[in-house]
PDB file of C-alpha atoms in Angstrom:
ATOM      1  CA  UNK R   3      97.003  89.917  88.552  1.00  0.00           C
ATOM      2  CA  UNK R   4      96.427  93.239  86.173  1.00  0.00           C
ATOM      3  CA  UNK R   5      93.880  93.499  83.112  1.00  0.00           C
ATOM      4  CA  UNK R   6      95.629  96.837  82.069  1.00  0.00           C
ATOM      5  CA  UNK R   7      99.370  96.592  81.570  1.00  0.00           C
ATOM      6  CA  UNK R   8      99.670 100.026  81.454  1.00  0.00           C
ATOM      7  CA  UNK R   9      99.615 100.246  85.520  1.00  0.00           C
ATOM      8  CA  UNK R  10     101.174  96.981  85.966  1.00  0.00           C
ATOM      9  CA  UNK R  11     104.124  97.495  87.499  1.00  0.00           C
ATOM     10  CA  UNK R  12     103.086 100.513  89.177  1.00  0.00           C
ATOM     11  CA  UNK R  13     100.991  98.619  91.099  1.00  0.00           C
ATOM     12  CA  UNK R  14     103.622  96.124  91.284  1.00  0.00           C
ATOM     13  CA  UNK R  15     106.533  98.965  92.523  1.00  0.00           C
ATOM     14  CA  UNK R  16     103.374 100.111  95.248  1.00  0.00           C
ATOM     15  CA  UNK R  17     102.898  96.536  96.849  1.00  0.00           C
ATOM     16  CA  UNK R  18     107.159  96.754  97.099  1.00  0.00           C
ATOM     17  CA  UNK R  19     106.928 100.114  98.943  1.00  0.00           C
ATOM     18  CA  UNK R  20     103.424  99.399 101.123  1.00  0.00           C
ATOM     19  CA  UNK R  21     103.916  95.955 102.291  1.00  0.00           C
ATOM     20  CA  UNK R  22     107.857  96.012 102.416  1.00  0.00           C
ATOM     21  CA  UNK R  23     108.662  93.045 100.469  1.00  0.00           C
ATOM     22  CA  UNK R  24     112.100  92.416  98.590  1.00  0.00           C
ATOM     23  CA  UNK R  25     110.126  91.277  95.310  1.00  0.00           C
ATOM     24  CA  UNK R  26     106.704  91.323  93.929  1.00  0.00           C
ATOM     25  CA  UNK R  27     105.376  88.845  90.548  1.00  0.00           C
ATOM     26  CA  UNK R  28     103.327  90.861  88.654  1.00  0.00           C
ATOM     27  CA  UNK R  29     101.267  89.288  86.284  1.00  0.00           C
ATOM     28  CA  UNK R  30      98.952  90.284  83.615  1.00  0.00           C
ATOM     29  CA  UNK R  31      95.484  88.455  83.365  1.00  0.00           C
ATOM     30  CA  UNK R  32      95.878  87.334  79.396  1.00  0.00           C
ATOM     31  CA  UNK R  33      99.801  86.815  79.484  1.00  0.00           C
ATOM     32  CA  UNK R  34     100.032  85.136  82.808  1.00  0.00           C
ATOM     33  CA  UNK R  35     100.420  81.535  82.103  1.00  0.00           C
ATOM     34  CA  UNK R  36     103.105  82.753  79.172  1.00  0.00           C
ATOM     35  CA  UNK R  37     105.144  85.202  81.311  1.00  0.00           C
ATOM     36  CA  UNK R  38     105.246  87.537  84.597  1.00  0.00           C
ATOM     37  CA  UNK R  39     107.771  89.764  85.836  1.00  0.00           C
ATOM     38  CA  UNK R  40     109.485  89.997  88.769  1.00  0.00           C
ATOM     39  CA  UNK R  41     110.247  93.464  90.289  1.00  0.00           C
ATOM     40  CA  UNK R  42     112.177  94.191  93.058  1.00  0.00           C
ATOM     41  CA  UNK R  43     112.490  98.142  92.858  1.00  0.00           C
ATOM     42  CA  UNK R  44     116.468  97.538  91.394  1.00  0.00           C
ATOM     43  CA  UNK R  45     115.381  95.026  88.614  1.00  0.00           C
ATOM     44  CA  UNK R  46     112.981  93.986  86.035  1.00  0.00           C
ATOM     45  CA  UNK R  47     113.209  90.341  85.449  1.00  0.00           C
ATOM     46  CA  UNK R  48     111.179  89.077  83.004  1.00  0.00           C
ATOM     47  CA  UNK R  49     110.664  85.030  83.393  1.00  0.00           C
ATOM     48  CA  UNK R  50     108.575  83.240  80.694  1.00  0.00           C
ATOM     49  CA  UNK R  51     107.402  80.069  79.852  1.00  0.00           C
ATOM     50  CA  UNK R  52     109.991  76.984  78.691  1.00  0.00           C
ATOM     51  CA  UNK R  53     108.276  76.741  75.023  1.00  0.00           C
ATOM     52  CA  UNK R  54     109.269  73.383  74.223  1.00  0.00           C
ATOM     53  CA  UNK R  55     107.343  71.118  76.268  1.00  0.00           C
ATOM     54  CA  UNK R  56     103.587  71.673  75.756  1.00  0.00           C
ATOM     55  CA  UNK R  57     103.146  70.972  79.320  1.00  0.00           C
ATOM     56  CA  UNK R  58     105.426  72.977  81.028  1.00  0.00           C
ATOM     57  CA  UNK R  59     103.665  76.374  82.486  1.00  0.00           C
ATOM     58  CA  UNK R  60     105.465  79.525  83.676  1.00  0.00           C
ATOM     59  CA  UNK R  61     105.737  78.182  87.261  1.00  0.00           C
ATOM     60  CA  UNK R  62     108.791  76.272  87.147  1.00  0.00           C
ATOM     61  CA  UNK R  63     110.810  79.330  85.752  1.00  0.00           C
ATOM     62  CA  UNK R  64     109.393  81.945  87.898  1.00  0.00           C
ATOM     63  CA  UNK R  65     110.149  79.212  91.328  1.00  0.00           C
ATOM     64  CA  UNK R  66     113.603  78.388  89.948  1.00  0.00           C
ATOM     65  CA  UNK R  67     114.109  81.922  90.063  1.00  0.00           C
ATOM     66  CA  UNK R  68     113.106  83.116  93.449  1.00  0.00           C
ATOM     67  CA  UNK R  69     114.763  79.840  94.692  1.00  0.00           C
ATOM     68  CA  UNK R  70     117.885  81.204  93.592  1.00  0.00           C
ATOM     69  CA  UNK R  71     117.610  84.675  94.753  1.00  0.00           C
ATOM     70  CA  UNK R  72     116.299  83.381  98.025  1.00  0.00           C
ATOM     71  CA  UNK R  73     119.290  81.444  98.882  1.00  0.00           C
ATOM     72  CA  UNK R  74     121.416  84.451  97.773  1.00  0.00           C
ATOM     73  CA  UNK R  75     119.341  86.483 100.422  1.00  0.00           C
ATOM     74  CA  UNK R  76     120.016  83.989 103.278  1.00  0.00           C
ATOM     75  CA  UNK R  77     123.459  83.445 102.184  1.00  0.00           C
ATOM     76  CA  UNK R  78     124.617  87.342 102.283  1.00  0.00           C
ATOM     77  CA  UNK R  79     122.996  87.852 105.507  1.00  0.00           C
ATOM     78  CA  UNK R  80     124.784  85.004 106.785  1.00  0.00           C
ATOM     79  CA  UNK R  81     128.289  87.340 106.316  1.00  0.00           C
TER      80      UNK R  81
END
């Protein structure tokens, strides 16, 4: 969670590099319940909220997601 978006994902790419993970959410403090971004060094994926429900939040997106590339990961390393 970032209050300047300028150093965002900077930070983001750092946490990548110094705690060797395969992606990193990076959020900014007055956009995060509207949208985050997922880096993973390769990619930039945006993931935002679904709009058209009122009560849907930026959570079910951004899990759908790294469900999905999860089950990728296991599945490739499977081979």
């Amino acid at each position: 969670l970032e209050t300047d978006s300028s150093i965002l994902l900077k930070k983001a790419n750092a946490a990548l590099e110094k705690y060797k993970m395969h992606a990193v959410v990076a959020n900014e403090l007055s956009t995060r319940k509207e949208q985050v971004v997922v880096t993973t060094g390769v990619e930039k994926i945006t993931v935002l909220r679904d709009n058209s429900d009122s009560a849907n939040d930026v959570e079910k997106p951004l899990i759908k997601l790294l469900s999905e590339r999860h089950a990728t990961y296991i599945e490739d390393s499977g081979r």
